[in-house]
């Protein structure tokens, strides 16, 4: 089941989304998001919120995607 991304543009920069949502936005597999987060210094850094809860900041995703598209 794909996450809802229809309201992504309306989210504030401080909002946080899952790796699954980030993967859908980039049109890649979720494993690619985790691999790049680990190995690519320019990739947005995950934010650990709990033992089994990690999210990515929307503002970081927007900045990264803008830089990739440029």
mmCIF file of C-alpha atoms in Angstrom:
data_model
loop_
_atom_site.group_PDB
_atom_site.id
_atom_site.type_symbol
_atom_site.label_atom_id
_atom_site.label_comp_id
_atom_site.label_asym_id
_atom_site.label_seq_id
_atom_site.Cartn_x
_atom_site.Cartn_y
_atom_site.Cartn_z
ATOM 1 C CA UNK A 1 0.000 0.000 0.000
ATOM 2 C CA UNK A 2 1.505 3.324 -1.073
ATOM 3 C CA UNK A 3 1.476 6.204 1.378
ATOM 4 C CA UNK A 4 -0.594 9.309 0.673
ATOM 5 C CA UNK A 5 1.594 11.911 -0.971
ATOM 6 C CA UNK A 6 -1.132 14.062 -2.490
ATOM 7 C CA UNK A 7 -0.755 16.630 0.307
ATOM 8 C CA UNK A 8 3.066 16.649 0.402
ATOM 9 C CA UNK A 9 3.290 20.179 -1.031
ATOM 10 C CA UNK A 10 1.076 21.531 1.750
ATOM 11 C CA UNK A 11 3.161 20.048 4.574
ATOM 12 C CA UNK A 12 5.363 22.458 6.538
ATOM 13 C CA UNK A 13 9.140 22.058 6.215
ATOM 14 C CA UNK A 14 9.332 20.842 9.821
ATOM 15 C CA UNK A 15 6.916 17.956 9.167
ATOM 16 C CA UNK A 16 8.369 14.462 9.084
ATOM 17 C CA UNK A 17 7.559 11.616 6.717
ATOM 18 C CA UNK A 18 8.477 7.946 6.561
ATOM 19 C CA UNK A 19 11.141 6.395 4.357
ATOM 20 C CA UNK A 20 8.306 4.752 2.440
ATOM 21 C CA UNK A 21 6.832 8.159 1.583
ATOM 22 C CA UNK A 22 10.270 9.486 0.637
ATOM 23 C CA UNK A 23 10.784 6.472 -1.639
ATOM 24 C CA UNK A 24 7.469 7.088 -3.413
ATOM 25 C CA UNK A 25 8.389 10.741 -3.937
ATOM 26 C CA UNK A 26 11.720 9.736 -5.490
ATOM 27 C CA UNK A 27 10.224 6.782 -7.385
ATOM 28 C CA UNK A 28 12.718 4.328 -5.883
ATOM 29 C CA UNK A 29 12.488 1.337 -3.550
ATOM 30 C CA UNK A 30 12.525 2.009 0.190
ATOM 31 C CA UNK A 31 15.804 0.079 0.496
ATOM 32 C CA UNK A 32 17.398 2.645 -1.832
ATOM 33 C CA UNK A 33 16.399 5.423 0.553
ATOM 34 C CA UNK A 34 18.073 3.643 3.484
ATOM 35 C CA UNK A 35 21.185 2.774 1.466
ATOM 36 C CA UNK A 36 21.613 6.364 0.274
ATOM 37 C CA UNK A 37 20.963 7.739 3.768
ATOM 38 C CA UNK A 38 23.822 5.570 4.986
ATOM 39 C CA UNK A 39 26.292 6.133 2.135
ATOM 40 C CA UNK A 40 25.536 9.505 0.476
ATOM 41 C CA UNK A 41 26.598 12.558 2.521
ATOM 42 C CA UNK A 42 24.365 14.859 0.434
ATOM 43 C CA UNK A 43 21.251 12.774 1.142
ATOM 44 C CA UNK A 44 18.816 13.945 3.870
ATOM 45 C CA UNK A 45 19.620 12.484 7.260
ATOM 46 C CA UNK A 46 16.994 10.340 8.990
ATOM 47 C CA UNK A 47 15.684 11.449 12.378
ATOM 48 C CA UNK A 48 15.234 8.688 14.921
ATOM 49 C CA UNK A 49 12.096 9.336 16.959
ATOM 50 C CA UNK A 50 11.959 6.064 18.856
ATOM 51 C CA UNK A 51 13.112 2.477 18.913
ATOM 52 C CA UNK A 52 11.312 1.581 15.686
ATOM 53 C CA UNK A 53 10.362 5.007 14.340
ATOM 54 C CA UNK A 54 12.575 6.989 11.966
ATOM 55 C CA UNK A 55 11.437 9.842 9.753
ATOM 56 C CA UNK A 56 12.827 12.347 7.256
ATOM 57 C CA UNK A 57 12.246 16.104 7.509
ATOM 58 C CA UNK A 58 10.091 17.460 4.665
ATOM 59 C CA UNK A 59 12.260 20.591 4.266
ATOM 60 C CA UNK A 60 15.370 18.426 3.827
ATOM 61 C CA UNK A 61 13.584 16.302 1.221
ATOM 62 C CA UNK A 62 12.451 19.374 -0.718
ATOM 63 C CA UNK A 63 15.949 20.875 -0.704
ATOM 64 C CA UNK A 64 17.480 17.572 -1.819
ATOM 65 C CA UNK A 65 14.973 17.038 -4.613
ATOM 66 C CA UNK A 66 15.417 20.622 -5.813
ATOM 67 C CA UNK A 67 19.195 20.090 -5.943
ATOM 68 C CA UNK A 68 18.811 16.799 -7.837
ATOM 69 C CA UNK A 69 16.482 18.405 -10.376
ATOM 70 C CA UNK A 70 18.804 21.402 -10.937
#
